[in-house]
Amino acid sequence: MSQTKIVLQEKEMPRQWYNIMADMPKLPAPPLHPGTLKPCGPNDLKPIFPMSLIEQEVTARRWIDIPDEVNNIYKLWRPSPLYRAHRLEAALKTPARIYYKYEGVSPAGSHKPNTSVPQAYYNSKAGIKRIATETGAGQWGSALALAGNFFGIEINVYMVKVSYHQKPYRRIAMETWGAKVHASPTNLTESGRKVLAADPDSPGSLGIAISEAVEEAASRPDTNYALGSVLNHVCLHQTIIGQECKKQMELAGDYPDIIIGCSGGGSNLAGLSFPFLLDKINGRELRVVAVEPSSCPTLTKGEFRYDFGDLAGYTPLMMMYTLGHDFVPPGIHAGGLRYHGESPLVSQLHHDGLIEASAYQQTEVFEAALQFARTEAIIPAPESAHAIKSAIDEALKAKEEGKEKVILFSLSGHGNFDMQAYADYLGGKLKDAEYPEEKIKEALSRLPRIPA
Ligand SMILES: *Cc1c(COP(=O)(O)O)cnc(C)c1O
């Protein structure tokens, strides 16, 4: 048996992030100011972000240095391991070689600390003492909560209500790391109160929670806002994953034919795939696949156009695939994938044919999660299990075709805090959420019209 766990030394860690804006065939259209509908300038973002992050949001410089302070914290769990899935391959009887890059080794259990740490760092350098944010399943909130400790920043989290109740342990983790957590929609903000007035039983959504956090950050000078996915600087920070992985694939003597990642806002997929996409842009054959839930099918069923990042329309308009900013996805267990929009970078790359997309129902996703847990031992996050399902399908296709494919996927997090989801699945209580076609159509019909 060839190597199972492919590890790098600390001294081999990448010292720069990779910015795909230097290389993509077509840059995303600029974000627009929500009031004037004119392109956003750096000053428009200053009330909620530090200048250093605004610069990373817009620069086309290819390599961005990782500050020593950030690198030293990364070393607590990085470099993360790359695994060859020998046992899953054997169970599938596939000629494909399956690899997965595992980000569940971080203290929060997902890839999100790769960006929460630099975001907290740059905010502290700018003198910020408080950050407001939203969280879906609690992954981002806990990643930011732990990062706040390193830099003495207070973290205030608006947690999507359905997850607040489904996943109490992530809330407790956030509180253990010192954050304050509210079930969103709350009556603490104008946007939350509006939603509650219309629907007192609203399960909440990332779009609503973002409105609440942005509203708070914009109205308090001591408070900034931080987003755990979607934005260019978030995708940038996550490229540490793919750069490590390139070195590890080299050590394994392989190169992927196909790279798979689940996609909520697009950041773990971006992080793993962008450094490889550079090779594809330069002519190498490679498929990159984004996997999403059928009940929140942003890339597969959404439209590519300008939309707000949040429900209330406080954020700049971004050119992206969207289901409509007031679409509230069904309360599936993969809470981190319940977002109406998608990273503008991933969206543009999908639009230009460099990234494919597919969607699955949650019961077939959990079936794949169990097969993975029983062969590879790690209990995956429900979000990550979407990538597993797709990897298994690709491996079975390779078997049918009798091809030796190399499949690499992102195991973005572990599911140790998602036991209620597994209990529901094992108890036969997990239902496939229907594709909410009418609701999406309605939400899309309410998108802002942008004059050409
Ligand atoms: C948040 C999260 C996701 C989805 O976010 P992306 O920005 O699309 O990566 C996926 N997996 C896990 C484990 C998460 O915590």
Tab-separated table of C-alpha atoms and ligand atoms in Angstrom:
chain	number	residue	atom	x	y	z
A	1	MET	CA	0.000	0.000	0.000
A	2	SER	CA	1.388	3.424	-0.900
A	3	GLN	CA	1.448	6.253	1.602
A	4	THR	CA	-1.799	6.987	3.462
A	5	LYS	CA	-1.074	10.303	5.165
A	6	ILE	CA	1.024	12.824	3.278
A	7	VAL	CA	2.450	15.441	5.626
A	8	LEU	CA	4.561	18.560	5.166
A	9	GLN	CA	7.074	20.009	7.605
A	10	GLU	CA	6.291	23.288	9.334
A	11	LYS	CA	9.135	24.924	7.411
A	12	GLU	CA	7.530	23.915	4.110
A	13	MET	CA	4.412	25.987	4.800
A	14	PRO	CA	3.618	28.510	2.053
A	15	ARG	CA	4.591	32.061	3.137
A	16	GLN	CA	2.287	33.812	0.668
A	17	TRP	CA	-1.361	33.576	-0.351
A	18	TYR	CA	-2.196	33.139	-4.032
A	19	ASN	CA	-4.449	35.752	-5.665
A	20	ILE	CA	-6.230	34.287	-8.700
A	21	MET	CA	-7.238	37.791	-9.855
A	22	ALA	CA	-3.735	38.066	-11.320
A	23	ASP	CA	-4.475	35.187	-13.683
A	24	MET	CA	-8.186	34.719	-14.349
A	25	PRO	CA	-9.229	35.220	-17.979
A	26	LYS	CA	-11.964	37.667	-16.982
A	27	LEU	CA	-12.103	39.654	-13.744
A	28	PRO	CA	-15.423	39.870	-11.902
A	29	ALA	CA	-17.429	43.056	-12.482
A	30	PRO	CA	-16.898	45.572	-9.646
A	31	PRO	CA	-19.191	45.598	-6.597
A	32	LEU	CA	-21.780	48.400	-6.667
A	33	HIS	CA	-22.788	50.776	-3.899
A	34	PRO	CA	-26.267	49.741	-2.654
A	35	GLY	CA	-27.506	53.362	-2.675
A	36	THR	CA	-25.996	54.884	-5.809
A	37	LEU	CA	-25.532	51.667	-7.851
A	38	LYS	CA	-22.113	53.083	-8.855
A	39	PRO	CA	-18.918	51.007	-8.458
A	40	CYS	CA	-17.841	50.869	-4.804
A	41	GLY	CA	-14.686	52.697	-3.802
A	42	PRO	CA	-12.457	51.728	-0.850
A	43	ASN	CA	-14.051	54.515	1.208
A	44	ASP	CA	-17.488	52.898	0.929
A	45	LEU	CA	-16.186	49.831	2.762
A	46	LYS	CA	-14.166	51.716	5.395
A	47	PRO	CA	-16.934	51.829	8.029
A	48	ILE	CA	-16.909	48.010	8.330
A	49	PHE	CA	-13.489	46.718	7.108
A	50	PRO	CA	-9.861	47.709	7.820
A	51	MET	CA	-7.997	49.224	4.839
A	52	SER	CA	-5.558	46.289	4.676
A	53	LEU	CA	-8.408	43.868	3.939
A	54	ILE	CA	-10.077	46.288	1.511
A	55	GLU	CA	-6.774	46.364	-0.403
A	56	GLN	CA	-6.675	42.559	-0.499
A	57	GLU	CA	-10.256	42.634	-1.765
A	58	VAL	CA	-9.355	44.641	-4.871
A	59	THR	CA	-5.693	43.998	-5.657
A	60	ALA	CA	-4.587	41.967	-8.666
A	61	ARG	CA	-1.128	41.312	-7.174
A	62	ARG	CA	-0.442	37.566	-7.588
A	63	TRP	CA	1.304	36.819	-4.272
A	64	ILE	CA	0.431	38.384	-0.899
A	65	ASP	CA	2.778	37.854	2.071
A	66	ILE	CA	1.344	36.019	5.066
A	67	PRO	CA	2.266	38.071	8.176
A	68	ASP	CA	4.559	36.265	10.669
A	69	GLU	CA	1.959	36.694	13.434
A	70	VAL	CA	-0.597	34.841	11.289
A	71	ASN	CA	1.863	32.171	10.199
A	72	ASN	CA	2.775	31.487	13.842
A	73	ILE	CA	-0.882	30.859	14.683
A	74	TYR	CA	-1.415	28.754	11.529
A	75	LYS	CA	1.334	26.478	12.915
A	76	LEU	CA	-1.026	25.363	15.713
A	77	TRP	CA	-2.723	23.076	13.170
A	78	ARG	CA	-0.993	23.592	9.817
A	79	PRO	CA	0.246	22.139	7.543
A	80	SER	CA	-2.955	20.091	7.407
A	81	PRO	CA	-2.749	16.470	6.257
A	82	LEU	CA	-3.545	15.115	2.812
A	83	TYR	CA	-4.911	11.571	2.909
A	84	ARG	CA	-5.079	8.871	0.283
A	85	ALA	CA	-8.481	7.183	0.756
A	86	HIS	CA	-7.230	3.594	0.360
A	87	ARG	CA	-10.118	2.056	2.281
A	88	LEU	CA	-12.822	4.013	0.504
A	89	GLU	CA	-11.231	3.082	-2.836
A	90	ALA	CA	-11.253	-0.596	-1.831
A	91	ALA	CA	-14.902	-0.441	-0.739
A	92	LEU	CA	-15.851	1.142	-4.065
A	93	LYS	CA	-13.610	-1.296	-6.015
A	94	THR	CA	-12.576	1.669	-8.116
A	95	PRO	CA	-9.386	2.052	-10.164
A	96	ALA	CA	-9.496	5.751	-9.230
A	97	ARG	CA	-7.019	7.135	-6.693
A	98	ILE	CA	-8.902	9.296	-4.198
A	99	TYR	CA	-7.200	11.952	-2.070
A	100	TYR	CA	-8.678	14.353	0.456
A	101	LYS	CA	-7.208	17.428	2.080
A	102	TYR	CA	-8.445	17.517	5.663
A	103	GLU	CA	-9.166	20.890	7.273
A	104	GLY	CA	-10.989	19.441	10.298
A	105	VAL	CA	-7.681	19.488	12.225
A	106	SER	CA	-8.102	23.178	13.083
A	107	PRO	CA	-9.298	24.027	16.621
A	108	ALA	CA	-12.738	25.006	15.260
A	109	GLY	CA	-12.924	21.831	13.159
A	110	SER	CA	-13.084	23.449	9.710
A	111	HIS	CA	-11.109	25.501	7.182
A	112	LYS	CA	-12.580	28.771	8.490
A	113	PRO	CA	-9.751	29.704	10.939
A	114	ASN	CA	-7.502	30.076	7.855
A	115	THR	CA	-9.279	33.388	7.287
A	116	SER	CA	-10.630	34.275	10.756
A	117	VAL	CA	-7.062	34.546	12.092
A	118	PRO	CA	-5.781	36.984	9.442
A	119	GLN	CA	-9.059	38.944	9.583
A	120	ALA	CA	-8.763	39.349	13.366
A	121	TYR	CA	-5.069	40.212	12.937
A	122	TYR	CA	-5.642	42.992	10.367
A	123	ASN	CA	-8.533	44.402	12.421
A	124	SER	CA	-6.411	44.519	15.567
A	125	LYS	CA	-3.612	46.261	13.613
A	126	ALA	CA	-6.223	48.889	12.669
A	127	GLY	CA	-7.132	49.398	16.328
A	128	ILE	CA	-10.513	47.655	16.190
A	129	LYS	CA	-11.734	46.209	19.518
A	130	ARG	CA	-14.992	44.565	18.475
A	131	ILE	CA	-16.229	42.545	15.475
A	132	ALA	CA	-19.851	41.684	14.638
A	133	THR	CA	-20.521	38.720	12.406
A	134	GLU	CA	-23.087	36.141	11.363
A	135	THR	CA	-22.848	32.378	11.442
A	136	GLY	CA	-24.888	29.568	9.900
A	137	ALA	CA	-24.052	26.210	11.416
A	138	GLY	CA	-21.714	27.945	13.865
A	139	GLN	CA	-18.484	27.111	12.023
A	140	TRP	CA	-17.629	30.677	11.114
A	141	GLY	CA	-18.732	32.076	14.464
A	142	SER	CA	-16.527	29.624	16.328
A	143	ALA	CA	-13.586	30.262	13.990
A	144	LEU	CA	-13.848	34.009	14.601
A	145	ALA	CA	-14.472	33.514	18.326
A	146	LEU	CA	-11.197	31.622	18.697
A	147	ALA	CA	-9.319	34.131	16.528
A	148	GLY	CA	-10.591	37.033	18.649
A	149	ASN	CA	-8.704	35.631	21.642
A	150	PHE	CA	-5.310	35.880	19.936
A	151	PHE	CA	-5.753	39.607	19.359
A	152	GLY	CA	-7.984	40.742	22.242
A	153	ILE	CA	-11.028	41.403	20.057
A	154	GLU	CA	-14.577	40.996	21.373
A	155	ILE	CA	-16.772	38.918	19.015
A	156	ASN	CA	-20.555	39.394	18.686
A	157	VAL	CA	-22.261	36.652	16.664
A	158	TYR	CA	-25.696	36.566	14.995
A	159	MET	CA	-26.381	32.847	14.597
A	160	VAL	CA	-29.080	31.619	12.175
A	161	LYS	CA	-31.951	30.544	14.435
A	162	VAL	CA	-32.528	27.064	12.980
A	163	SER	CA	-28.854	26.195	13.599
A	164	TYR	CA	-28.839	27.887	17.018
A	165	HIS	CA	-31.369	25.259	18.092
A	166	GLN	CA	-30.086	22.323	15.990
A	167	LYS	CA	-26.444	22.840	17.019
A	168	PRO	CA	-26.198	24.066	20.621
A	169	TYR	CA	-22.631	22.723	20.998
A	170	ARG	CA	-21.176	25.149	18.467
A	171	ARG	CA	-22.866	27.997	20.323
A	172	ILE	CA	-21.305	26.738	23.553
A	173	ALA	CA	-17.898	26.499	21.826
A	174	MET	CA	-18.243	30.140	20.752
A	175	GLU	CA	-19.190	31.147	24.289
A	176	THR	CA	-16.270	29.120	25.674
A	177	TRP	CA	-13.961	31.139	23.432
A	178	GLY	CA	-15.593	34.262	24.863
A	179	ALA	CA	-18.012	35.353	22.112
A	180	LYS	CA	-21.582	36.619	22.581
A	181	VAL	CA	-24.144	34.689	20.514
A	182	HIS	CA	-27.698	35.734	19.483
A	183	ALA	CA	-30.355	33.673	17.644
A	184	SER	CA	-31.038	35.599	14.425
A	185	PRO	CA	-33.467	37.177	13.566
A	186	THR	CA	-33.159	39.160	16.828
A	187	ASN	CA	-34.968	42.245	18.017
A	188	LEU	CA	-31.590	43.951	18.550
A	189	THR	CA	-31.456	45.396	15.026
A	190	GLU	CA	-33.810	47.156	12.650
A	191	SER	CA	-33.392	44.397	10.033
A	192	GLY	CA	-34.081	41.636	12.568
A	193	ARG	CA	-37.185	43.378	13.904
A	194	LYS	CA	-38.537	43.776	10.361
A	195	VAL	CA	-38.215	40.044	9.651
A	196	LEU	CA	-39.815	39.100	12.974
A	197	ALA	CA	-42.751	41.433	12.343
A	198	ALA	CA	-43.454	39.690	9.027
A	199	ASP	CA	-42.780	36.153	10.310
A	200	PRO	CA	-42.319	35.624	14.054
A	201	ASP	CA	-41.332	31.964	13.380
A	202	SER	CA	-38.669	32.758	10.769
A	203	PRO	CA	-35.955	30.056	10.876
A	204	GLY	CA	-33.499	32.760	9.924
A	205	SER	CA	-30.991	32.649	7.086
A	206	LEU	CA	-27.437	33.743	6.452
A	207	GLY	CA	-28.822	36.687	4.464
A	208	ILE	CA	-30.805	37.913	7.476
A	209	ALA	CA	-27.948	37.361	9.936
A	210	ILE	CA	-25.510	39.260	7.686
A	211	SER	CA	-27.901	42.238	7.626
A	212	GLU	CA	-27.982	42.263	11.411
A	213	ALA	CA	-24.196	42.088	11.779
A	214	VAL	CA	-23.502	44.690	9.068
A	215	GLU	CA	-26.104	47.012	10.576
A	216	GLU	CA	-24.403	46.788	13.962
A	217	ALA	CA	-20.900	47.294	12.512
A	218	ALA	CA	-21.970	50.257	10.384
A	219	SER	CA	-23.644	51.986	13.329
A	220	ARG	CA	-20.778	51.613	15.850
A	221	PRO	CA	-17.360	53.195	15.259
A	222	ASP	CA	-15.577	50.707	17.562
A	223	THR	CA	-17.041	47.727	15.680
A	224	ASN	CA	-16.113	46.187	12.345
A	225	TYR	CA	-17.695	43.379	10.392
A	226	ALA	CA	-16.143	40.102	9.213
A	227	LEU	CA	-17.443	37.641	6.645
A	228	GLY	CA	-16.459	33.954	6.655
A	229	SER	CA	-16.824	33.268	2.940
A	230	VAL	CA	-17.770	34.815	-0.439
A	231	LEU	CA	-15.414	37.835	-0.496
A	232	ASN	CA	-12.168	37.927	-2.476
A	233	HIS	CA	-9.927	38.343	0.583
A	234	VAL	CA	-11.542	35.296	2.208
A	235	CYS	CA	-10.876	33.124	-0.853
A	236	LEU	CA	-7.340	34.560	-0.895
A	237	HIS	CA	-6.609	33.479	2.700
A	238	GLN	CA	-7.940	29.991	2.006
A	239	THR	CA	-5.398	29.421	-0.792
A	240	ILE	CA	-2.971	28.200	1.859
A	241	ILE	CA	-4.934	24.918	1.515
A	242	GLY	CA	-4.329	24.424	-2.186
A	243	GLN	CA	-0.703	25.529	-2.043
A	244	GLU	CA	0.108	23.009	0.669
A	245	CYS	CA	-1.855	20.426	-1.255
A	246	LYS	CA	0.113	20.963	-4.466
A	247	LYS	CA	3.315	20.128	-2.595
A	248	GLN	CA	1.655	17.098	-0.984
A	249	MET	CA	0.328	15.769	-4.314
A	250	GLU	CA	3.861	16.114	-5.634
A	251	LEU	CA	5.169	14.064	-2.688
A	252	ALA	CA	2.505	11.458	-3.502
A	253	GLY	CA	3.666	11.473	-7.134
A	254	ASP	CA	0.206	12.310	-8.449
A	255	TYR	CA	-1.713	15.211	-9.961
A	256	PRO	CA	-5.514	15.487	-9.766
A	257	ASP	CA	-7.725	14.985	-12.837
A	258	ILE	CA	-10.624	16.360	-10.848
A	259	ILE	CA	-10.874	18.591	-7.770
A	260	ILE	CA	-14.120	18.631	-5.793
A	261	GLY	CA	-15.337	20.915	-3.025
A	262	CYS	CA	-18.678	21.637	-1.421
A	263	SER	CA	-19.810	25.177	-1.943
A	264	GLY	CA	-21.748	27.480	0.350
A	265	GLY	CA	-20.093	30.812	-0.327
A	266	GLY	CA	-17.272	29.125	-2.229
A	267	SER	CA	-14.260	29.612	0.050
A	268	ASN	CA	-13.074	26.054	0.762
A	269	LEU	CA	-13.461	25.152	-2.909
A	270	ALA	CA	-11.588	28.329	-3.843
A	271	GLY	CA	-8.882	27.616	-1.290
A	272	LEU	CA	-8.163	24.125	-2.537
A	273	SER	CA	-8.689	24.707	-6.254
A	274	PHE	CA	-7.338	28.193	-7.098
A	275	PRO	CA	-3.623	27.263	-6.923
A	276	PHE	CA	-4.386	24.299	-9.223
A	277	LEU	CA	-6.605	26.422	-11.490
A	278	LEU	CA	-3.500	28.467	-12.276
A	279	ASP	CA	-2.202	25.319	-14.027
A	280	LYS	CA	-5.530	24.890	-15.843
A	281	ILE	CA	-5.440	28.509	-16.999
A	282	ASN	CA	-1.940	27.740	-18.304
A	283	GLY	CA	-3.250	24.797	-20.329
A	284	ARG	CA	-3.203	21.776	-18.021
A	285	GLU	CA	-6.229	19.484	-18.192
A	286	LEU	CA	-8.185	19.555	-14.947
A	287	ARG	CA	-11.823	19.584	-13.847
A	288	VAL	CA	-12.963	21.571	-10.806
A	289	VAL	CA	-16.415	20.802	-9.408
A	290	ALA	CA	-18.475	22.791	-6.890
A	291	VAL	CA	-21.086	20.722	-5.051
A	292	GLU	CA	-24.172	22.259	-3.479
A	293	PRO	CA	-27.456	21.104	-1.897
A	294	SER	CA	-30.412	20.670	-4.277
A	295	SER	CA	-32.467	22.775	-1.876
A	296	CYS	CA	-30.098	25.756	-2.216
A	297	PRO	CA	-28.803	25.355	-5.797
A	298	THR	CA	-27.033	28.657	-6.307
A	299	LEU	CA	-24.645	27.716	-9.126
A	300	THR	CA	-26.803	25.044	-10.767
A	301	LYS	CA	-30.146	26.906	-10.784
A	302	GLY	CA	-29.376	30.532	-9.896
A	303	GLU	CA	-28.813	33.480	-12.200
A	304	PHE	CA	-25.517	35.315	-12.836
A	305	ARG	CA	-26.292	38.939	-12.067
A	306	TYR	CA	-25.912	41.706	-9.497
A	307	ASP	CA	-27.485	41.043	-6.110
A	308	PHE	CA	-27.069	41.999	-2.483
A	309	GLY	CA	-25.116	39.767	-0.117
A	310	ASP	CA	-27.732	40.138	2.597
A	311	LEU	CA	-31.475	40.248	3.039
A	312	ALA	CA	-31.952	43.912	3.892
A	313	GLY	CA	-29.738	45.242	1.078
A	314	TYR	CA	-27.021	46.863	3.225
A	315	THR	CA	-24.094	45.174	1.466
A	316	PRO	CA	-22.688	46.226	-1.893
A	317	LEU	CA	-24.258	44.530	-4.914
A	318	MET	CA	-22.011	41.756	-6.173
A	319	MET	CA	-21.952	40.185	-9.623
A	320	MET	CA	-22.524	36.547	-8.728
A	321	TYR	CA	-24.742	33.508	-9.089
A	322	THR	CA	-27.725	34.092	-6.829
A	323	LEU	CA	-31.109	32.686	-5.880
A	324	GLY	CA	-32.274	36.142	-4.779
A	325	HIS	CA	-31.239	37.861	-1.554
A	326	ASP	CA	-34.620	37.320	0.120
A	327	PHE	CA	-34.747	33.585	-0.680
A	328	VAL	CA	-34.762	31.634	2.603
A	329	PRO	CA	-33.465	28.097	1.930
A	330	PRO	CA	-35.104	25.103	3.672
A	331	GLY	CA	-33.583	24.219	7.067
A	332	ILE	CA	-31.296	21.395	5.904
A	333	HIS	CA	-28.522	20.115	8.159
A	334	ALA	CA	-25.683	21.424	6.016
A	335	GLY	CA	-26.284	24.894	7.479
A	336	GLY	CA	-23.015	26.201	6.037
A	337	LEU	CA	-24.351	25.675	2.515
A	338	ARG	CA	-27.587	27.638	3.035
A	339	TYR	CA	-26.514	30.836	1.293
A	340	HIS	CA	-28.394	32.525	-1.563
A	341	GLY	CA	-25.263	33.873	-3.262
A	342	GLU	CA	-21.775	32.725	-4.205
A	343	SER	CA	-18.265	34.132	-4.247
A	344	PRO	CA	-17.913	36.557	-7.197
A	345	LEU	CA	-14.575	34.886	-8.044
A	346	VAL	CA	-16.046	31.379	-8.113
A	347	SER	CA	-19.099	32.750	-9.966
A	348	GLN	CA	-16.994	34.362	-12.690
A	349	LEU	CA	-14.858	31.219	-13.058
A	350	HIS	CA	-18.031	29.117	-13.304
A	351	HIS	CA	-19.475	31.523	-15.855
A	352	ASP	CA	-16.270	31.252	-17.900
A	353	GLY	CA	-16.319	27.456	-17.842
A	354	LEU	CA	-13.381	26.882	-15.480
A	355	ILE	CA	-15.492	25.523	-12.602
A	356	GLU	CA	-18.399	23.058	-12.989
A	357	ALA	CA	-21.268	22.641	-10.552
A	358	SER	CA	-23.535	19.833	-9.367
A	359	ALA	CA	-26.201	19.415	-6.670
A	360	TYR	CA	-27.351	16.593	-4.375
A	361	GLN	CA	-30.212	15.851	-1.980
A	362	GLN	CA	-29.361	15.534	1.697
A	363	THR	CA	-30.255	11.836	2.188
A	364	GLU	CA	-27.866	10.692	-0.566
A	365	VAL	CA	-25.259	13.004	0.944
A	366	PHE	CA	-25.618	11.370	4.375
A	367	GLU	CA	-25.433	7.920	2.808
A	368	ALA	CA	-22.052	8.953	1.392
A	369	ALA	CA	-21.041	10.424	4.777
A	370	LEU	CA	-21.689	7.065	6.472
A	371	GLN	CA	-19.759	5.118	3.864
A	372	PHE	CA	-16.864	7.529	4.372
A	373	ALA	CA	-17.006	7.334	8.194
A	374	ARG	CA	-17.048	3.529	8.038
A	375	THR	CA	-14.058	3.298	5.685
A	376	GLU	CA	-11.904	6.374	6.372
A	377	ALA	CA	-12.969	6.769	10.042
A	378	ILE	CA	-13.442	10.542	10.093
A	379	ILE	CA	-17.056	11.635	10.656
A	380	PRO	CA	-17.448	14.402	8.084
A	381	ALA	CA	-19.314	17.681	8.437
A	382	PRO	CA	-22.634	17.492	6.537
A	383	GLU	CA	-21.298	20.269	4.293
A	384	SER	CA	-18.136	18.344	3.417
A	385	ALA	CA	-20.196	15.211	2.787
A	386	HIS	CA	-21.508	16.878	-0.372
A	387	ALA	CA	-17.963	16.715	-1.762
A	388	ILE	CA	-17.640	13.091	-0.604
A	389	LYS	CA	-20.847	12.143	-2.461
A	390	SER	CA	-19.533	13.715	-5.635
A	391	ALA	CA	-16.094	12.062	-5.222
A	392	ILE	CA	-17.755	8.655	-4.772
A	393	ASP	CA	-19.858	9.203	-7.912
A	394	GLU	CA	-16.741	10.170	-9.896
A	395	ALA	CA	-14.891	7.102	-8.573
A	396	LEU	CA	-17.776	4.829	-9.604
A	397	LYS	CA	-17.846	6.465	-13.031
A	398	ALA	CA	-14.106	5.791	-13.352
A	399	LYS	CA	-14.805	2.134	-12.512
A	400	GLU	CA	-17.497	1.891	-15.211
A	401	GLU	CA	-15.145	3.462	-17.727
A	402	GLY	CA	-12.211	1.369	-16.490
A	403	LYS	CA	-10.147	4.552	-16.037
A	404	GLU	CA	-7.401	5.318	-13.493
A	405	LYS	CA	-8.613	8.758	-12.486
A	406	VAL	CA	-7.037	10.874	-9.730
A	407	ILE	CA	-9.728	12.489	-7.598
A	408	LEU	CA	-8.926	15.130	-4.984
A	409	PHE	CA	-11.566	16.542	-2.700
A	410	SER	CA	-11.780	19.022	0.120
A	411	LEU	CA	-12.788	17.544	3.465
A	412	SER	CA	-13.578	20.989	4.820
A	413	GLY	CA	-14.462	19.921	8.364
A	414	HIS	CA	-15.385	17.187	10.808
A	415	GLY	CA	-18.946	16.504	11.937
A	416	ASN	CA	-18.304	15.901	15.628
A	417	PHE	CA	-20.715	18.708	16.533
A	418	ASP	CA	-23.320	17.515	14.011
A	419	MET	CA	-24.534	14.453	15.871
A	420	GLN	CA	-28.183	15.596	15.727
A	421	ALA	CA	-27.980	15.457	11.948
A	422	TYR	CA	-26.527	11.942	12.108
A	423	ALA	CA	-29.139	10.929	14.701
A	424	ASP	CA	-31.901	12.133	12.378
A	425	TYR	CA	-30.401	10.258	9.444
A	426	LEU	CA	-29.843	7.039	11.411
A	427	GLY	CA	-33.370	7.309	12.852
A	428	GLY	CA	-34.848	7.577	9.359
A	429	LYS	CA	-36.103	11.075	10.105
A	430	LEU	CA	-34.070	12.941	7.529
A	431	LYS	CA	-36.186	14.101	4.573
A	432	ASP	CA	-35.092	15.476	1.249
A	433	ALA	CA	-36.095	19.107	1.071
A	434	GLU	CA	-37.996	19.777	-2.145
A	435	TYR	CA	-36.452	22.070	-4.714
A	436	PRO	CA	-38.243	25.331	-3.873
A	437	GLU	CA	-38.714	26.362	-7.504
A	438	GLU	CA	-41.550	28.849	-7.003
A	439	LYS	CA	-39.873	30.599	-4.069
A	440	ILE	CA	-36.641	30.981	-6.022
A	441	LYS	CA	-38.516	32.327	-9.039
A	442	GLU	CA	-40.235	34.890	-6.820
A	443	ALA	CA	-36.994	35.896	-5.092
A	444	LEU	CA	-35.246	36.304	-8.454
A	445	SER	CA	-38.077	38.494	-9.727
A	446	ARG	CA	-37.344	40.922	-6.858
A	447	LEU	CA	-33.666	41.415	-7.755
A	448	PRO	CA	-32.558	45.013	-8.253
A	449	ARG	CA	-32.472	46.195	-11.888
A	450	ILE	CA	-29.048	47.561	-12.765
A	451	PRO	CA	-28.928	50.098	-15.587
A	452	ALA	CA	-26.311	49.020	-18.137
B	1	LIG	C1	-18.731	27.032	6.260
B	1	LIG	C2	-18.415	25.695	5.786
B	1	LIG	C3	-18.578	25.337	4.435
B	1	LIG	C4	-19.160	26.257	3.399
B	1	LIG	O1	-18.476	27.441	3.165
B	1	LIG	P1	-17.557	27.698	1.893
B	1	LIG	O2	-17.222	29.124	1.990
B	1	LIG	O3	-18.347	27.350	0.678
B	1	LIG	O4	-16.367	26.833	2.050
B	1	LIG	C5	-18.212	24.073	4.043
B	1	LIG	N1	-17.737	23.173	4.933
B	1	LIG	C6	-17.586	23.471	6.235
B	1	LIG	C7	-17.066	22.418	7.162
B	1	LIG	C8	-17.910	24.735	6.699
B	1	LIG	O5	-17.742	25.035	7.985
